Amino acid sequence: MQLGNKKKYLIWFITAIFLCSVAGYAFAQNDTLYWGSSGTKVRAVQQRLKDWGYYDGPVDGYFSGKTASAVRKFQAYHGLATDGIVGPKTFSAMGLYTPPRKTTYTAKTTTTGVYVGNDHNINLLARVIMGEAADEPYVGKVAVGAVLLNRTRSSSFPQTLSGVVYQPMAFESVSNGQYNRALSPEAVKAARDALAGYDPTGGAIFFWNPYKPVSKWIWSRSIVTQIGNHVFAK
Amino acid sequence: MIKRWGIPALLGLLILTAIGFWGYKEYQDRIVLENYLNNRYQMSFYNLINRVQNMEVLLGKTLAVSGDTDNTLIFSEIWLQAEGARENLTQLPLTSSMVGRTAKFLAQSGDFARVQANKITSGQILTEEEYSTLNSLYRQAAQLNKDLQGMEAKVADGRLTVSEIVQSARQDLAKGTPTGAAKNFQGIDQQMQGFPTLIYDGPFSDHLDRVTPVGLGNEDISADEARTIARRFIDIKDDESYRAQISGRTKEKIPGYLVELIPRNGEARRIVGNVSNKGGKMVWYMDSRDIGAPKLTTDQAREKALQFLEAKGYKNVTNIYHQLQDNRAIFNFIPQQQGVVIYPDQIKVSVALDNGQVIGFDARGYLMAHKKRDIPAPQISANEAKKKVNKRMEITETKLAIIPTDGGKERFSYEITGNIDGETYLVYVNAITGKTDKVLKLIEQENGILTM
């Protein structure tokens, strides 16, 4: 009996490690619920499944095997892939939640059918502003946008806005994907102001947070001003 | 005993297999992605070599030709190759501290060649000085080519991979001194220091960094004066409840004080602006408050903007362009002198459409460039100028204008506005030489007019 218990613990221990690694993997991706996930979203899924008669377990916010089989049942009924994973499609089939759509600046098409405009640039600029300066004051946001636009006019950088944004090693938020977050109206507004020509930095082509570790080289640039937590330099 | 161990052992084995399989798949995916990325970088690198090689050959050719109109193509080709090379270089995983000067060399060579192409099409002959500049650009391109070929040899041997550059560059960010492949690039970049300062009429010309404002006064002002100036200038409806604070100094082309207006009632709203050290001019300011539902029309807002400018001493200005967005209107104004519109001296004013407050102001263009111009008499008549535009264009307006060039100079031109197939174009014909300086297309959108 004693031995049996120990073994049981061992099995649970291994299973737990396995679950943890799977769960960790699951949480790394946004808004996908797996066996092992937990939280309010799981609770919502369980409640919905229970209300609709697919699930008879506890609504405890813990994605158990039972929850998974209920999800599979639900998916089979709704013509979804029966993988027991709650992804964007299953979420919206449950009517719980629609995946966050990026607030895009919709182009106001003109009467003459001209497709030339600044709309794509507003989006791109707003995303980097969001990634690099979400917590900065408004003027600091416009300033970051202005730096990107100043780079397109500088000989040491790519010529186009997309070239500047996607230049390797240029912006941390672009390298780590943070710039893909949903846009705030303020970021879009700041991007528009920067594109309209407002430049609180007066021509800066670099910015950095002096409280974070940066390469020593960057301090050799001539600093123009400081706005919020960013130092701007030429 | 065996039976009791059997199930857990099997379970453990299954779990281990699952983890192993998952790990292997992840590993494979990583290899595929890494190869893909490496190949993209290799492509950029080889394209860079090709284009620099083409540049070297083309720059060499310019020394052999006479520089008459037949040679325009060679100069345009240099521009094309140089811009392509700059794009390839800036796509490599290197920081701007490692490639900044090389990119600048490429940009300036292309820009310089383009300006020469323009010159020879208008019948001008290249000067001795321009030939010697071309010669030094040629030698510099040859050196760059040689260095890149040296790196290529290492890449071909497998002694250097581009993904290695990514790794080393990431470490360098922490250490500050590049190692491995990145060092090769930095070495090249350091050699670029030796290349001459280029001054010509193009956007990347070195003289543009040294332009100083002409529209400011001479007296220095104190920080206290700057606060007062900002408080008086900024359009705030309830100015009783704000205090002005100096939040920093700016060392740009128009050096000044960064002034912040902070509401005394503790609201988060801030109005930030810049007051110049010399002459105490308000350079720009921005109020980021939320704007309610629009109550003003565009025309009423324009009237508010004009009243504001008038009150601040910016008289005799015309609105040339506007945009509507987020319940505000952004207007661009330019002054006139002797009936001639002066495009370089722009002032931007944003008006909130809920209460007509001026929430944004930028006079940097005006303060940098505004002075009394010496406007000459046009050498060609308006009718002669009109002959330079396409016959199919239906001309609606002709006026005289001073327009800025890419290189920061100014040209005196006729601005001819007209329609072709329902679309509006602006053609600028030089009032002295009669050559076409610029063509712009007006794009009218619901939210404003754009020129391109």
Coordinates of N, CA and C in Angstrom, one line a residue, chain B residues 100-235:
Chain B
G100 N 26.0 52.4 -40.9 CA 25.5 53.8 -41.1 C 26.3 54.6 -42.2
R101 N 27.6 54.5 -42.0 CA 28.4 55.3 -43.0 C 28.4 54.7 -44.4
T102 N 28.4 53.4 -44.4 CA 28.4 52.8 -45.8 C 27.1 53.1 -46.5
A103 N 26.0 53.0 -45.7 CA 24.7 53.4 -46.3 C 24.7 54.8 -46.8
K104 N 25.3 55.7 -46.0 CA 25.4 57.1 -46.4 C 26.2 57.3 -47.7
F105 N 27.3 56.5 -47.8 CA 28.1 56.6 -49.0 C 27.3 56.2 -50.2
L106 N 26.5 55.1 -50.0 CA 25.7 54.6 -51.2 C 24.6 55.7 -51.5
A107 N 24.0 56.2 -50.5 CA 22.9 57.2 -50.7 C 23.4 58.4 -51.4
Q108 N 24.6 58.9 -50.9 CA 25.1 60.1 -51.5 C 25.6 59.9 -52.9
S109 N 26.2 58.8 -53.2 CA 26.7 58.5 -54.5 C 25.6 58.5 -55.5
G110 N 24.5 57.8 -55.1 CA 23.3 57.8 -56.0 C 22.7 59.1 -56.2
D111 N 22.6 59.8 -55.1 CA 22.0 61.2 -55.1 C 22.8 62.1 -55.9
F112 N 24.1 62.1 -55.7 CA 25.0 62.9 -56.5 C 24.9 62.6 -58.0
A113 N 24.8 61.3 -58.3 CA 24.7 60.9 -59.7 C 23.4 61.4 -60.3
R114 N 22.3 61.3 -59.5 CA 21.0 61.8 -60.0 C 21.0 63.3 -60.3
V115 N 21.7 64.0 -59.4 CA 21.7 65.5 -59.6 C 22.5 65.8 -60.9
Q116 N 23.6 65.0 -61.1 CA 24.4 65.2 -62.3 C 23.6 64.9 -63.6
A117 N 22.8 63.8 -63.5 CA 21.9 63.5 -64.6 C 21.0 64.6 -65.0
N118 N 20.4 65.2 -63.9 CA 19.5 66.3 -64.1 C 20.2 67.5 -64.7
K119 N 21.4 67.7 -64.3 CA 22.2 68.9 -64.8 C 22.5 68.7 -66.3
I120 N 23.0 67.5 -66.7 CA 23.3 67.4 -68.1 C 22.1 67.3 -69.0
T121 N 21.0 66.9 -68.5 CA 19.8 67.0 -69.4 C 19.4 68.4 -69.6
S122 N 19.7 69.3 -68.6 CA 19.3 70.7 -68.9 C 20.5 71.4 -69.6
G123 N 21.4 70.7 -70.1 CA 22.4 71.2 -71.0 C 23.6 71.8 -70.3
Q124 N 23.8 71.5 -69.0 CA 24.9 72.1 -68.3 C 26.1 71.1 -68.4
I125 N 27.3 71.7 -68.4 CA 28.5 70.8 -68.5 C 29.1 70.6 -67.1
L126 N 29.6 69.3 -66.9 CA 30.1 69.0 -65.6 C 31.4 69.8 -65.4
T127 N 31.5 70.3 -64.1 CA 32.7 71.1 -63.8 C 33.9 70.2 -63.5
E128 N 35.1 70.8 -63.4 CA 36.3 70.0 -63.0 C 36.1 69.4 -61.6
E129 N 35.5 70.2 -60.8 CA 35.3 69.8 -59.4 C 34.4 68.6 -59.3
E130 N 33.3 68.6 -60.2 CA 32.4 67.5 -60.2 C 33.1 66.2 -60.7
Y131 N 34.0 66.4 -61.7 CA 34.7 65.2 -62.1 C 35.6 64.6 -61.0
S132 N 36.2 65.5 -60.3 CA 37.1 65.0 -59.2 C 36.3 64.3 -58.1
T133 N 35.1 64.8 -57.9 CA 34.2 64.1 -56.9 C 33.8 62.8 -57.4
L134 N 33.5 62.7 -58.7 CA 33.1 61.4 -59.3 C 34.3 60.4 -59.2
N135 N 35.5 61.0 -59.4 CA 36.7 60.2 -59.3 C 36.9 59.6 -57.9
S136 N 36.6 60.4 -56.9 CA 36.8 59.9 -55.6 C 35.7 59.0 -55.2
L137 N 34.5 59.2 -55.7 CA 33.4 58.2 -55.4 C 33.8 56.9 -56.1
Y138 N 34.4 56.9 -57.3 CA 34.8 55.7 -58.0 C 35.8 54.9 -57.2
R139 N 36.8 55.6 -56.6 CA 37.8 54.9 -55.9 C 37.2 54.3 -54.6
Q140 N 36.3 55.1 -54.0 CA 35.7 54.6 -52.8 C 34.8 53.4 -53.1
A141 N 34.1 53.4 -54.2 CA 33.3 52.2 -54.6 C 34.1 51.0 -54.8
A142 N 35.3 51.3 -55.4 CA 36.2 50.2 -55.7 C 36.7 49.5 -54.5
Q143 N 37.0 50.4 -53.5 CA 37.5 49.9 -52.2 C 36.4 49.0 -51.5
L144 N 35.2 49.6 -51.5 CA 34.0 48.9 -50.9 C 33.8 47.5 -51.6
N145 N 33.9 47.5 -52.9 CA 33.8 46.3 -53.7 C 34.8 45.3 -53.3
K146 N 36.0 45.7 -53.2 CA 37.1 44.8 -52.8 C 36.9 44.2 -51.4
D147 N 36.4 45.0 -50.5 CA 36.2 44.5 -49.1 C 35.0 43.5 -49.1
L148 N 34.0 43.8 -49.9 CA 32.9 42.9 -49.9 C 33.2 41.6 -50.6
Q149 N 34.1 41.7 -51.6 CA 34.5 40.4 -52.3 C 35.3 39.6 -51.3
G150 N 36.1 40.3 -50.5 CA 36.9 39.6 -49.4 C 36.0 38.8 -48.5
M151 N 34.9 39.5 -48.1 CA 33.9 38.8 -47.2 C 33.2 37.7 -47.9
E152 N 33.0 37.9 -49.2 CA 32.3 36.8 -50.0 C 33.1 35.6 -50.0
A153 N 34.4 35.7 -50.1 CA 35.3 34.6 -50.2 C 35.2 33.8 -48.9
K154 N 35.0 34.5 -47.7 CA 34.9 33.8 -46.5 C 33.5 33.1 -46.4
V155 N 32.5 33.8 -46.9 CA 31.2 33.2 -46.9 C 31.2 31.9 -47.7
A156 N 31.8 32.0 -48.9 CA 31.9 30.8 -49.8 C 32.6 29.6 -49.2
D157 N 33.7 29.9 -48.4 CA 34.4 28.9 -47.7 C 33.6 28.3 -46.5
G158 N 32.5 28.9 -46.2 CA 31.8 28.5 -45.0 C 32.4 29.0 -43.7
R159 N 33.4 30.0 -43.8 CA 34.0 30.5 -42.6 C 33.1 31.6 -42.0
L160 N 32.1 31.9 -42.7 CA 31.2 33.0 -42.2 C 29.8 32.7 -42.6
T161 N 28.9 32.7 -41.7 CA 27.5 32.6 -42.1 C 26.8 33.8 -41.6
V162 N 25.7 34.1 -42.2 CA 25.0 35.4 -41.9 C 24.3 35.2 -40.6
S163 N 23.8 34.0 -40.3 CA 23.1 33.9 -39.0 C 24.1 34.1 -37.8
E164 N 25.3 33.8 -38.1 CA 26.4 34.0 -37.1 C 26.4 35.5 -36.8
I165 N 26.2 36.3 -37.9 CA 26.2 37.8 -37.6 C 25.1 38.1 -36.7
V166 N 23.9 37.5 -36.9 CA 22.8 37.8 -36.0 C 23.1 37.5 -34.6
Q167 N 23.7 36.3 -34.4 CA 24.1 36.0 -33.0 C 25.1 36.9 -32.4
S168 N 26.1 37.2 -33.2 CA 27.2 38.0 -32.6 C 26.7 39.4 -32.4
A169 N 25.8 39.9 -33.3 CA 25.3 41.3 -33.2 C 24.5 41.4 -31.9
R170 N 23.8 40.3 -31.6 CA 23.0 40.4 -30.4 C 23.9 40.5 -29.2
Q171 N 25.0 39.8 -29.2 CA 25.9 39.9 -28.1 C 26.6 41.2 -28.0
D172 N 26.9 41.7 -29.2 CA 27.5 43.0 -29.3 C 26.7 44.1 -28.7
L173 N 25.4 44.0 -28.8 CA 24.6 45.0 -28.2 C 24.8 45.2 -26.7
A174 N 25.1 44.0 -26.1 CA 25.4 44.1 -24.7 C 26.9 44.5 -24.4
K175 N 27.8 44.0 -25.3 CA 29.2 44.3 -25.0 C 29.7 45.6 -25.6
G176 N 29.2 46.0 -26.7 CA 29.6 47.2 -27.4 C 30.7 47.0 -28.4
T177 N 31.4 45.9 -28.4 CA 32.4 45.7 -29.4 C 32.1 44.5 -30.2
P178 N 31.9 44.7 -31.5 CA 31.5 43.6 -32.4 C 32.6 42.5 -32.5
T179 N 32.2 41.3 -32.8 CA 33.1 40.2 -33.0 C 32.7 39.5 -34.3
G180 N 33.5 38.6 -34.8 CA 33.2 37.8 -35.9 C 32.8 38.6 -37.1
A181 N 31.7 38.1 -37.8 CA 31.3 38.7 -39.1 C 31.0 40.2 -39.0
A182 N 30.3 40.5 -37.9 CA 29.9 41.9 -37.8 C 31.1 42.8 -37.8
K183 N 32.2 42.3 -37.3 CA 33.4 43.1 -37.2 C 33.9 43.5 -38.6
N184 N 33.7 42.5 -39.6 CA 34.1 42.8 -41.0 C 33.4 44.0 -41.5
F185 N 32.1 44.0 -41.2 CA 31.2 45.1 -41.7 C 31.6 46.4 -41.0
Q186 N 31.9 46.3 -39.7 CA 32.2 47.5 -39.0 C 33.6 48.1 -39.6
G187 N 34.5 47.1 -39.9 CA 35.8 47.6 -40.5 C 35.5 48.3 -41.8
I188 N 34.7 47.8 -42.6 CA 34.3 48.5 -43.9 C 33.8 49.9 -43.6
D189 N 32.9 49.9 -42.6 CA 32.2 51.1 -42.3 C 33.2 52.2 -41.8
Q190 N 34.2 51.8 -41.0 CA 35.1 52.7 -40.5 C 36.0 53.3 -41.6
Q191 N 36.2 52.5 -42.7 CA 37.0 53.1 -43.8 C 36.2 54.2 -44.5
M192 N 34.9 54.1 -44.4 CA 34.1 55.1 -45.1 C 34.2 56.5 -44.5
Q193 N 34.8 56.5 -43.4 CA 35.0 57.8 -42.7 C 35.9 58.8 -43.6
G194 N 36.7 58.1 -44.4 CA 37.7 58.9 -45.2 C 37.0 59.6 -46.4
F195 N 35.8 59.3 -46.7 CA 35.3 59.9 -48.0 C 34.8 61.3 -47.8
P196 N 35.0 62.1 -48.9 CA 34.8 63.5 -48.8 C 33.4 64.0 -48.5
T197 N 33.3 65.2 -47.9 CA 32.1 65.9 -47.7 C 31.5 66.3 -49.0
L198 N 30.3 65.9 -49.3 CA 29.7 66.3 -50.6 C 28.6 67.4 -50.5
I199 N 28.8 68.4 -51.2 CA 27.8 69.5 -51.2 C 27.3 69.7 -52.7
Y200 N 26.0 69.5 -52.8 CA 25.4 69.6 -54.1 C 23.9 69.8 -53.9
D201 N 23.1 69.9 -54.9 CA 21.7 70.2 -54.7 C 20.8 69.0 -54.6
G202 N 21.0 68.2 -53.6 CA 20.2 67.0 -53.4 C 19.9 66.8 -52.0
P203 N 18.9 65.9 -51.7 CA 18.4 65.8 -50.3 C 19.4 65.2 -49.3
F204 N 20.4 64.5 -49.8 CA 21.4 63.9 -48.9 C 22.7 64.7 -48.8
S205 N 22.7 65.9 -49.4 CA 23.9 66.7 -49.4 C 24.3 67.1 -47.9
D206 N 25.6 67.2 -47.7 CA 26.1 67.4 -46.3 C 25.7 68.8 -45.8
H207 N 25.5 69.8 -46.7 CA 25.3 71.2 -46.2 C 24.0 71.3 -45.5
L208 N 23.0 70.4 -45.8 CA 21.7 70.5 -45.2 C 21.7 70.3 -43.7
D209 N 22.8 69.6 -43.1 CA 22.9 69.5 -41.7 C 23.2 70.8 -41.0
R210 N 23.8 71.7 -41.8 CA 24.3 72.9 -41.2 C 23.4 74.1 -41.4
V211 N 22.2 73.9 -42.0 CA 21.3 75.0 -42.2 C 20.9 75.6 -40.9
T212 N 20.9 76.9 -40.8 CA 20.5 77.6 -39.6 C 19.2 78.4 -39.8
P213 N 18.4 78.6 -38.8 CA 17.2 79.4 -39.0 C 17.5 80.8 -39.3
V214 N 16.6 81.4 -40.2 CA 16.8 82.8 -40.5 C 15.7 83.7 -40.0
G215 N 14.6 83.0 -39.5 CA 13.4 83.7 -39.1 C 13.3 84.1 -37.7
L216 N 14.4 83.9 -36.9 CA 14.4 84.2 -35.5 C 15.0 85.5 -35.2
G217 N 14.8 86.0 -34.0 CA 15.4 87.3 -33.6 C 16.8 87.0 -33.1
N218 N 17.5 87.9 -32.4 CA 18.8 87.7 -31.9 C 18.9 87.6 -30.4
E219 N 17.9 88.2 -29.7 CA 18.1 88.2 -28.2 C 17.9 86.9 -27.7
D220 N 18.7 86.5 -26.7 CA 18.5 85.3 -25.9 C 17.4 85.5 -24.9
I221 N 16.6 84.5 -24.6 CA 15.6 84.7 -23.6 C 15.9 83.7 -22.5
S222 N 15.3 84.0 -21.3 CA 15.5 83.2 -20.1 C 14.4 82.1 -20.0
A223 N 14.6 81.2 -19.1 CA 13.6 80.1 -18.9 C 12.3 80.7 -18.5
D224 N 12.4 81.7 -17.6 CA 11.1 82.3 -17.1 C 10.4 83.0 -18.2
E225 N 11.1 83.7 -19.1 CA 10.5 84.3 -20.2 C 9.8 83.3 -21.1
A226 N 10.5 82.1 -21.3 CA 10.0 81.1 -22.2 C 8.6 80.6 -21.7
R227 N 8.5 80.5 -20.3 CA 7.3 80.0 -19.7 C 6.2 81.0 -20.0
T228 N 6.5 82.3 -19.8 CA 5.5 83.3 -20.1 C 5.0 83.3 -21.5
I229 N 6.0 83.2 -22.4 CA 5.7 83.2 -23.9 C 4.8 82.0 -24.2
A230 N 5.1 80.8 -23.7 CA 4.3 79.7 -24.0 C 2.8 79.9 -23.5
R231 N 2.7 80.4 -22.2 CA 1.4 80.6 -21.6 C 0.6 81.6 -22.4
R232 N 1.3 82.6 -22.9 CA 0.5 83.6 -23.7 C 0.2 83.1 -25.1
F233 N 1.0 82.3 -25.6 CA 0.9 81.9 -27.0 C -0.2 80.8 -27.2
I234 N -0.1 79.8 -26.3 CA -0.9 78.6 -26.5 C -2.4 78.9 -26.3
D235 N -3.2 78.4 -27.2 CA -4.6 78.7 -27.2 C -5.3 77.8 -26.2

